[in-house]
Amino acid sequence: MRAVKSCLFCLISYCENHLQPHYDVPGLKKHKLVNPSKKLQENICSRHDEVMKIFCRTDQQCICYLCTMDEHKGHETVPAAAERTEKQKELQVSRQQIQQRIHDQEKDLKLLQQEVEAINVSADKAVEDSEKIFTELIHLIQKRSSDVKQQIRSQQETEVSRVKDLQEKLEQEITELKRKDAELEQLSNTEDHNQFLHNYPSLSALSESTHSSSINIRPLRYFEDVTAAVSELRDKLEDILRGPSKNISLTATKADVLPPPSEPTTREDFLKYSVKVTMNPNTANKHLELSEGNRKVTMTNENQCYLDHPDRFTKRWQVLSKQRLTGRCYWEVEWSGRSVEVAVVYRSIERTGDSAESSFGLNENSWALCCWPTYYAFYCDGNRVNIPYSVSSRVGVYLDYREGILSFYSIFGPTMILLHKVKTTFTQPLHAGVWLSRSTTNSAEFIKFKKSNN
């Protein structure tokens, strides 16, 4: 008859009929019964023919009580049940780590699915916007419209393919982790201490994850630069095409899902992203005088002869850059006077009045570093952060639009000191901005680099 239980004390497997005394006889009731096992003899010490109920921690093996008197004398020994309890705790920790990794990676998998949807939506919108713009110039740029559509779709296919490859890798690792978890669960449920301890070393070790869980999900702007390029072409393309041998190329912005590019670390690295920044006279308050090719702004007591314009700041002594900031940008501002603000601003900021909505750093549409002769302060949405660093007359600003990074630096020759860093999600077109306090000693100038990408 088939055995139904094995006794770890008798070291015999019993069928249902012969097992009954273990349920009826008081002395036998104390015996440890487990599921039928073919490996009961492995619980017998080959040297002393005694049951091995002791675990030698020195040699990491099960032994009998006689072994403690000869070859294992003086070793650190504990009951096998006690060692099983300790190892069971370690096993539970391993399972928790696996389950956490499964949870994290399933979360990442969901984010990647959202990433695919975001790429598709952004690509579709870029195609739609491009077609509308090219319709206005249909006779001149019909062929170019087809080219742009093809580039967007090609880039879309590349990005979706990249994300799906990563999804497949995550799914494979999750499957492997679940298999490992099942093995550990089976080991955890093993009632035979010796079998547990025998199999534990080969199953408890965890392999390193090949996947990084830092997945950054960006808003739907993967092909925004294409739309921006087409918008600029709408205004300039007619004149350009009338010139001799003018060639225009549009390149879709590469939207890397993982990993994001590393940030620059030295001033030389930052200067690789330097951009030309000039101020837009249509935004300047009438008490601000622009000079040096609109790179320098100075506070004056007299109104400048500016025409009325809806983009002009009417009460705040502020001005915005002419250039729209996208991708990775770096620029520096040389300032002097009593107090100056170096800012990064959404184009939609309020222009009229003297309220918080029109003031750099006092609303959610702007980020501003205020420079005084003895200290700095950073403002955003009305919140202030004092920055007790040595003040320099030159401030550097680094922007990574796609990654949502904005950093301000104090410049001392080749040395850069990080003053404040913002990690956010930019949702609108950005411009550089300057605010001057009401003192004719105040001025700010965007530095013109000899070597620039723009």
GROMACS .gro file of N, CA and C in nm, residues 45-173:
model
  387
   45CYS      N    1   2.294   0.959   1.066
   45CYS     CA    2   2.438   0.985   1.062
   45CYS      C    3   2.508   0.859   1.012
   46SER      N    4   2.582   0.872   0.905
   46SER     CA    5   2.651   0.756   0.846
   46SER      C    6   2.764   0.706   0.936
   47ARG      N    7   2.809   0.789   1.027
   47ARG     CA    8   2.922   0.752   1.114
   47ARG      C    9   2.873   0.681   1.240
   48HIS      N   10   2.761   0.729   1.298
   48HIS     CA   11   2.715   0.677   1.427
   48HIS      C   12   2.579   0.608   1.420
   49ASP      N   13   2.517   0.613   1.302
   49ASP     CA   14   2.386   0.550   1.283
   49ASP      C   15   2.283   0.607   1.380
   50GLU      N   16   2.292   0.735   1.405
   50GLU     CA   17   2.197   0.805   1.492
   50GLU      C   18   2.126   0.914   1.411
   51VAL      N   19   2.005   0.949   1.459
   51VAL     CA   20   1.930   1.056   1.392
   51VAL      C   21   2.004   1.189   1.409
   52MET      N   22   2.016   1.262   1.300
   52MET     CA   23   2.085   1.392   1.304
   52MET      C   24   1.983   1.501   1.338
   53LYS      N   25   1.988   1.548   1.461
   53LYS     CA   26   1.895   1.652   1.508
   53LYS      C   27   1.968   1.781   1.544
   54ILE      N   28   2.098   1.784   1.515
   54ILE     CA   29   2.180   1.900   1.553
   54ILE      C   30   2.241   1.959   1.426
   55PHE      N   31   2.258   2.090   1.425
   55PHE     CA   32   2.320   2.157   1.311
   55PHE      C   33   2.450   2.222   1.356
   56CYS      N   34   2.559   2.189   1.288
   56CYS     CA   35   2.690   2.247   1.319
   56CYS      C   36   2.708   2.372   1.234
   57ARG      N   37   2.707   2.487   1.299
   57ARG     CA   38   2.724   2.613   1.226
   57ARG      C   39   2.867   2.632   1.177
   58THR      N   40   2.961   2.569   1.248
   58THR     CA   41   3.101   2.582   1.206
   58THR      C   42   3.123   2.518   1.070
   59ASP      N   43   3.067   2.396   1.053
   59ASP     CA   44   3.085   2.323   0.928
   59ASP      C   45   2.962   2.330   0.838
   60GLN      N   46   2.855   2.398   0.884
   60GLN     CA   47   2.734   2.413   0.805
   60GLN      C   48   2.678   2.279   0.757
   61GLN      N   49   2.655   2.187   0.855
   61GLN     CA   50   2.596   2.060   0.820
   61GLN      C   51   2.521   2.003   0.939
   62CYS      N   52   2.428   1.909   0.909
   62CYS     CA   53   2.353   1.842   1.015
   62CYS      C   54   2.437   1.727   1.073
   63ILE      N   55   2.430   1.709   1.206
   63ILE     CA   56   2.508   1.605   1.274
   63ILE      C   57   2.420   1.542   1.382
   64CYS      N   58   2.466   1.429   1.436
   64CYS     CA   59   2.396   1.366   1.549
   64CYS      C   60   2.463   1.409   1.680
   65TYR      N   61   2.405   1.366   1.791
   65TYR     CA   62   2.460   1.411   1.920
   65TYR      C   63   2.597   1.353   1.945
   66LEU      N   64   2.628   1.232   1.889
   66LEU     CA   65   2.760   1.173   1.908
   66LEU      C   66   2.869   1.249   1.832
   67CYS      N   67   2.828   1.311   1.719
   67CYS     CA   68   2.927   1.388   1.643
   67CYS      C   69   2.981   1.506   1.723
   68THR      N   70   2.899   1.557   1.815
   68THR     CA   71   2.943   1.672   1.896
   68THR      C   72   3.053   1.634   1.993
   69MET      N   73   3.073   1.500   2.013
   69MET     CA   74   3.173   1.456   2.109
   69MET      C   75   3.305   1.421   2.044
   70ASP      N   76   3.308   1.409   1.909
   70ASP     CA   77   3.436   1.375   1.846
   70ASP      C   78   3.474   1.478   1.740
   71GLU      N   79   3.440   1.454   1.611
   71GLU     CA   80   3.492   1.540   1.506
   71GLU      C   81   3.434   1.682   1.509
   72HIS      N   82   3.321   1.702   1.573
   72HIS     CA   83   3.262   1.837   1.581
   72HIS      C   84   3.272   1.893   1.723
   73LYS      N   85   3.358   1.837   1.803
   73LYS     CA   86   3.375   1.882   1.941
   73LYS      C   87   3.429   2.026   1.941
   74GLY      N   88   3.366   2.110   2.021
   74GLY     CA   89   3.410   2.249   2.029
   74GLY      C   90   3.349   2.340   1.923
   75HIS      N   91   3.277   2.282   1.829
   75HIS     CA   92   3.213   2.363   1.725
   75HIS      C   93   3.087   2.431   1.779
   76GLU      N   94   3.045   2.534   1.707
   76GLU     CA   95   2.920   2.601   1.741
   76GLU      C   96   2.805   2.518   1.686
   77THR      N   97   2.723   2.463   1.777
   77THR     CA   98   2.613   2.377   1.735
   77THR      C   99   2.482   2.427   1.796
   78VAL      N  100   2.374   2.405   1.723
   78VAL     CA  101   2.239   2.439   1.770
   78VAL      C  102   2.144   2.330   1.724
   79PRO      N  103   2.027   2.319   1.785
   79PRO     CA  104   1.928   2.222   1.734
   79PRO      C  105   1.893   2.255   1.589
   80ALA      N  106   1.871   2.151   1.511
   80ALA     CA  107   1.836   2.173   1.369
   80ALA      C  108   1.711   2.258   1.356
   81ALA      N  109   1.617   2.239   1.449
   81ALA     CA  110   1.493   2.318   1.443
   81ALA      C  111   1.522   2.466   1.464
   82ALA      N  112   1.616   2.495   1.555
   82ALA     CA  113   1.650   2.636   1.580
   82ALA      C  114   1.717   2.698   1.458
   83GLU      N  115   1.808   2.621   1.395
   83GLU     CA  116   1.874   2.673   1.275
   83GLU      C  117   1.772   2.692   1.162
   84ARG      N  118   1.677   2.600   1.155
   84ARG     CA  119   1.571   2.612   1.054
   84ARG      C  120   1.494   2.742   1.076
   85THR      N  121   1.467   2.776   1.201
   85THR     CA  122   1.394   2.899   1.230
   85THR      C  123   1.471   3.022   1.180
   86GLU      N  124   1.602   3.024   1.203
   86GLU     CA  125   1.683   3.137   1.157
   86GLU      C  126   1.685   3.145   1.005
   87LYS      N  127   1.706   3.029   0.943
   87LYS     CA  128   1.711   3.028   0.797
   87LYS      C  129   1.574   3.064   0.737
   88GLN      N  130   1.468   3.025   0.807
   88GLN     CA  131   1.334   3.058   0.759
   88GLN      C  132   1.314   3.209   0.757
   89LYS      N  133   1.369   3.277   0.856
   89LYS     CA  134   1.360   3.424   0.858
   89LYS      C  135   1.434   3.484   0.738
   90GLU      N  136   1.554   3.431   0.710
   90GLU     CA  137   1.629   3.480   0.595
   90GLU      C  138   1.553   3.453   0.465
   91LEU      N  139   1.491   3.335   0.458
   91LEU     CA  140   1.414   3.302   0.339
   91LEU      C  141   1.298   3.399   0.320
   92GLN      N  142   1.232   3.435   0.430
   92GLN     CA  143   1.120   3.529   0.420
   92GLN      C  144   1.168   3.665   0.369
   93VAL      N  145   1.286   3.707   0.416
   93VAL     CA  146   1.342   3.834   0.367
   93VAL      C  147   1.368   3.826   0.217
   94SER      N  148   1.423   3.712   0.172
   94SER     CA  149   1.450   3.695   0.029
   94SER      C  150   1.320   3.701  -0.051
   95ARG      N  151   1.216   3.638   0.002
   95ARG     CA  152   1.087   3.641  -0.069
   95ARG      C  153   1.031   3.782  -0.076
   96GLN      N  154   1.045   3.855   0.034
   96GLN     CA  155   0.996   3.993   0.034
   96GLN      C  156   1.070   4.077  -0.069
   97GLN      N  157   1.203   4.054  -0.079
   97GLN     CA  158   1.281   4.129  -0.178
   97GLN      C  159   1.235   4.096  -0.320
   98ILE      N  160   1.212   3.968  -0.344
   98ILE     CA  161   1.165   3.927  -0.478
   98ILE      C  162   1.029   3.987  -0.507
   99GLN      N  163   0.939   3.978  -0.409
   99GLN     CA  164   0.805   4.031  -0.430
   99GLN      C  165   0.806   4.181  -0.453
  100GLN      N  166   0.899   4.251  -0.382
  100GLN     CA  167   0.910   4.395  -0.403
  100GLN      C  168   0.962   4.426  -0.543
  101ARG      N  169   1.058   4.345  -0.588
  101ARG     CA  170   1.110   4.366  -0.723
  101ARG      C  171   1.002   4.339  -0.827
  102ILE      N  172   0.922   4.234  -0.802
  102ILE     CA  173   0.811   4.208  -0.895
  102ILE      C  174   0.715   4.326  -0.897
  103HIS      N  175   0.683   4.377  -0.779
  103HIS     CA  176   0.591   4.491  -0.771
  103HIS      C  177   0.647   4.613  -0.844
  104ASP      N  178   0.778   4.641  -0.818
  104ASP     CA  179   0.839   4.759  -0.882
  104ASP      C  180   0.842   4.744  -1.033
  105GLN      N  181   0.876   4.625  -1.080
  105GLN     CA  182   0.891   4.609  -1.223
  105GLN      C  183   0.755   4.600  -1.295
  106GLU      N  184   0.655   4.549  -1.226
  106GLU     CA  185   0.521   4.555  -1.285
  106GLU      C  186   0.474   4.700  -1.295
  107LYS      N  187   0.514   4.780  -1.193
  107LYS     CA  188   0.481   4.922  -1.198
  107LYS      C  189   0.552   4.989  -1.316
  108ASP      N  190   0.681   4.954  -1.333
  108ASP     CA  191   0.756   5.010  -1.446
  108ASP      C  192   0.697   4.966  -1.579
  109LEU      N  193   0.651   4.842  -1.584
  109LEU     CA  194   0.591   4.792  -1.707
  109LEU      C  195   0.466   4.874  -1.743
  110LYS      N  196   0.389   4.908  -1.642
  110LYS     CA  197   0.270   4.990  -1.666
  110LYS      C  198   0.309   5.129  -1.715
  111LEU      N  199   0.417   5.183  -1.654
  111LEU     CA  200   0.463   5.315  -1.698
  111LEU      C  201   0.510   5.312  -1.843
  112LEU      N  202   0.574   5.202  -1.880
  112LEU     CA  203   0.620   5.191  -2.018
  112LEU      C  204   0.503   5.180  -2.115
  113GLN      N  205   0.397   5.114  -2.072
  113GLN     CA  206   0.278   5.109  -2.157
  113GLN      C  207   0.221   5.249  -2.177
  114GLN      N  208   0.223   5.329  -2.068
  114GLN     CA  209   0.179   5.468  -2.080
  114GLN      C  210   0.272   5.547  -2.172
  115GLU      N  211   0.402   5.512  -2.165
  115GLU     CA  212   0.500   5.580  -2.250
  115GLU      C  213   0.469   5.556  -2.399
  116VAL      N  214   0.432   5.431  -2.431
  116VAL     CA  215   0.396   5.400  -2.570
  116VAL      C  216   0.277   5.483  -2.614
  117GLU      N  217   0.176   5.490  -2.526
  117GLU     CA  218   0.058   5.569  -2.559
  117GLU      C  219   0.093   5.716  -2.576
  118ALA      N  220   0.183   5.766  -2.488
  118ALA     CA  221   0.222   5.907  -2.496
  118ALA      C  222   0.295   5.936  -2.627
  119ILE      N  223   0.383   5.845  -2.669
  119ILE     CA  224   0.454   5.863  -2.795
  119ILE      C  225   0.356   5.866  -2.911
  120ASN      N  226   0.261   5.774  -2.910
  120ASN     CA  227   0.166   5.768  -3.020
  120ASN      C  228   0.079   5.893  -3.027
  121VAL      N  229   0.031   5.938  -2.911
  121VAL     CA  230  -0.053   6.058  -2.908
  121VAL      C  231   0.025   6.180  -2.954
  122SER      N  232   0.150   6.193  -2.902
  122SER     CA  233   0.232   6.307  -2.941
  122SER      C  234   0.263   6.305  -3.090
  123ALA      N  235   0.292   6.185  -3.143
  123ALA     CA  236   0.322   6.175  -3.285
  123ALA      C  237   0.200   6.211  -3.369
  124ASP      N  238   0.082   6.163  -3.328
  124ASP     CA  239  -0.039   6.194  -3.404
  124ASP      C  240  -0.067   6.344  -3.404
  125LYS      N  241  -0.045   6.407  -3.288
  125LYS     CA  242  -0.070   6.551  -3.280
  125LYS      C  243   0.030   6.629  -3.365
  126ALA      N  244   0.156   6.582  -3.364
  126ALA     CA  245   0.257   6.649  -3.446
  126ALA      C  246   0.223   6.640  -3.594
  127VAL      N  247   0.174   6.522  -3.637
  127VAL     CA  248   0.134   6.505  -3.777
  127VAL      C  249   0.019   6.600  -3.811
  128GLU      N  250  -0.079   6.606  -3.721
  128GLU     CA  251  -0.195   6.692  -3.745
  128GLU      C  252  -0.155   6.839  -3.755
  129ASP      N  253  -0.071   6.886  -3.659
  129ASP     CA  254  -0.028   7.026  -3.662
  129ASP      C  255   0.054   7.057  -3.786
  130SER      N  256   0.141   6.963  -3.823
  130SER     CA  257   0.225   6.987  -3.940
  130SER      C  258   0.141   6.999  -4.067
  131GLU      N  259   0.039   6.913  -4.079
  131GLU     CA  260  -0.046   6.917  -4.198
  131GLU      C  261  -0.122   7.050  -4.208
  132LYS      N  262  -0.167   7.102  -4.093
  132LYS     CA  263  -0.240   7.229  -4.094
  132LYS      C  264  -0.150   7.343  -4.141
  133ILE      N  265  -0.027   7.345  -4.089
  133ILE     CA  266   0.066   7.452  -4.126
  133ILE      C  267   0.105   7.443  -4.274
  134PHE      N  268   0.132   7.323  -4.320
  134PHE     CA  269   0.173   7.308  -4.459
  134PHE      C  270   0.059   7.334  -4.558
  135THR      N  271  -0.065   7.321  -4.512
  135THR     CA  272  -0.178   7.351  -4.599
  135THR      C  273  -0.178   7.498  -4.641
  136GLU      N  274  -0.134   7.587  -4.551
  136GLU     CA  275  -0.130   7.730  -4.580
  136GLU      C  276  -0.032   7.761  -4.693
  137LEU      N  277   0.068   7.678  -4.709
  137LEU     CA  278   0.169   7.701  -4.813
  137LEU      C  279   0.174   7.582  -4.909
  138ILE      N  280   0.055   7.532  -4.946
  138ILE     CA  281   0.046   7.405  -5.016
  138ILE      C  282   0.125   7.402  -5.146
  139HIS      N  283   0.127   7.514  -5.221
  139HIS     CA  284   0.194   7.514  -5.351
  139HIS      C  285   0.346   7.512  -5.338
  140LEU      N  286   0.396   7.562  -5.227
  140LEU     CA  287   0.541   7.568  -5.208
  140LEU      C  288   0.597   7.447  -5.135
  141ILE      N  289   0.519   7.392  -5.042
  141ILE     CA  290   0.579   7.293  -4.952
  141ILE      C  291   0.501   7.161  -4.944
  142GLN      N  292   0.430   7.127  -5.049
  142GLN     CA  293   0.354   7.004  -5.047
  142GLN      C  294   0.446   6.881  -5.031
  143LYS      N  295   0.555   6.881  -5.102
  143LYS     CA  296   0.649   6.769  -5.091
  143LYS      C  297   0.711   6.764  -4.951
  144ARG      N  298   0.742   6.883  -4.895
  144ARG     CA  299   0.803   6.889  -4.762
  144ARG      C  300   0.709   6.835  -4.654
  145SER      N  301   0.578   6.859  -4.673
  145SER     CA  302   0.480   6.807  -4.578
  145SER      C  303   0.487   6.655  -4.570
  146SER      N  304   0.500   6.591  -4.685
  146SER     CA  305   0.511   6.446  -4.688
  146SER      C  306   0.638   6.400  -4.618
  147ASP      N  307   0.748   6.476  -4.638
  147ASP     CA  308   0.875   6.441  -4.574
  147ASP      C  309   0.864   6.446  -4.422
  148VAL      N  310   0.803   6.553  -4.371
  148VAL     CA  311   0.791   6.567  -4.226
  148VAL      C  312   0.707   6.454  -4.167
  149LYS      N  313   0.595   6.422  -4.235
  149LYS     CA  314   0.510   6.313  -4.187
  149LYS      C  315   0.588   6.182  -4.180
  150GLN      N  316   0.667   6.157  -4.283
  150GLN     CA  317   0.744   6.033  -4.287
  150GLN      C  318   0.847   6.029  -4.174
  151GLN      N  319   0.911   6.144  -4.146
  151GLN     CA  320   1.009   6.148  -4.038
  151GLN      C  321   0.946   6.123  -3.902
  152ILE      N  322   0.829   6.184  -3.881
  152ILE     CA  323   0.761   6.164  -3.754
  152ILE      C  324   0.724   6.018  -3.736
  153ARG      N  325   0.665   5.959  -3.840
  153ARG     CA  326   0.623   5.819  -3.829
  153ARG      C  327   0.743   5.727  -3.809
  154SER      N  328   0.852   5.758  -3.877
  154SER     CA  329   0.973   5.677  -3.861
  154SER      C  330   1.025   5.685  -3.719
  155GLN      N  331   1.028   5.810  -3.666
  155GLN     CA  332   1.074   5.827  -3.528
  155GLN      C  333   0.978   5.761  -3.430
  156GLN      N  334   0.848   5.772  -3.460
  156GLN     CA  335   0.747   5.709  -3.376
  156GLN      C  336   0.771   5.559  -3.370
  157GLU      N  337   0.794   5.497  -3.484
  157GLU     CA  338   0.816   5.352  -3.490
  157GLU      C  339   0.941   5.314  -3.411
  158THR      N  340   1.046   5.396  -3.424
  158THR     CA  341   1.170   5.368  -3.352
  158THR      C  342   1.148   5.373  -3.202
  159GLU      N  343   1.079   5.478  -3.155
  159GLU     CA  344   1.060   5.495  -3.011
  159GLU      C  345   0.968   5.387  -2.955
  160VAL      N  346   0.860   5.356  -3.025
  160VAL     CA  347   0.768   5.251  -2.978
  160VAL      C  348   0.841   5.117  -2.973
  161SER      N  349   0.922   5.091  -3.075
  161SER     CA  350   0.998   4.965  -3.078
  161SER      C  351   1.093   4.956  -2.960
  162ARG      N  352   1.158   5.070  -2.926
  162ARG     CA  353   1.252   5.071  -2.815
  162ARG      C  354   1.182   5.042  -2.683
  163VAL      N  355   1.066   5.104  -2.664
  163VAL     CA  356   0.992   5.083  -2.540
  163VAL      C  357   0.942   4.939  -2.530
  164LYS      N  358   0.893   4.886  -2.643
  164LYS     CA  359   0.841   4.749  -2.640
  164LYS      C  360   0.953   4.648  -2.615
  165ASP      N  361   1.073   4.676  -2.665
  165ASP     CA  362   1.186   4.587  -2.635
  165ASP      C  363   1.210   4.583  -2.485
  166LEU      N  364   1.203   4.700  -2.423
  166LEU     CA  365   1.224   4.707  -2.279
  166LEU      C  366   1.111   4.636  -2.205
  167GLN      N  367   0.989   4.648  -2.257
  167GLN     CA  368   0.876   4.578  -2.196
  167GLN      C  369   0.899   4.427  -2.196
  168GLU      N  370   0.947   4.375  -2.310
  168GLU     CA  371   0.970   4.231  -2.320
  168GLU      C  372   1.074   4.185  -2.219
  169LYS      N  373   1.180   4.265  -2.203
  169LYS     CA  374   1.284   4.228  -2.106
  169LYS      C  375   1.227   4.228  -1.964
  170LEU      N  376   1.144   4.326  -1.934
  170LEU     CA  377   1.083   4.332  -1.801
  170LEU      C  378   0.992   4.211  -1.778
  171GLU      N  379   0.913   4.177  -1.879
  171GLU     CA  380   0.822   4.064  -1.865
  171GLU      C  381   0.898   3.933  -1.842
  172GLN      N  382   1.012   3.918  -1.912
  172GLN     CA  383   1.094   3.798  -1.894
  172GLN      C  384   1.150   3.792  -1.752
  173GLU      N  385   1.198   3.906  -1.701
  173GLU     CA  386   1.254   3.905  -1.567
  173GLU      C  387   1.147   3.881  -1.461
   0.00000   0.00000   0.00000
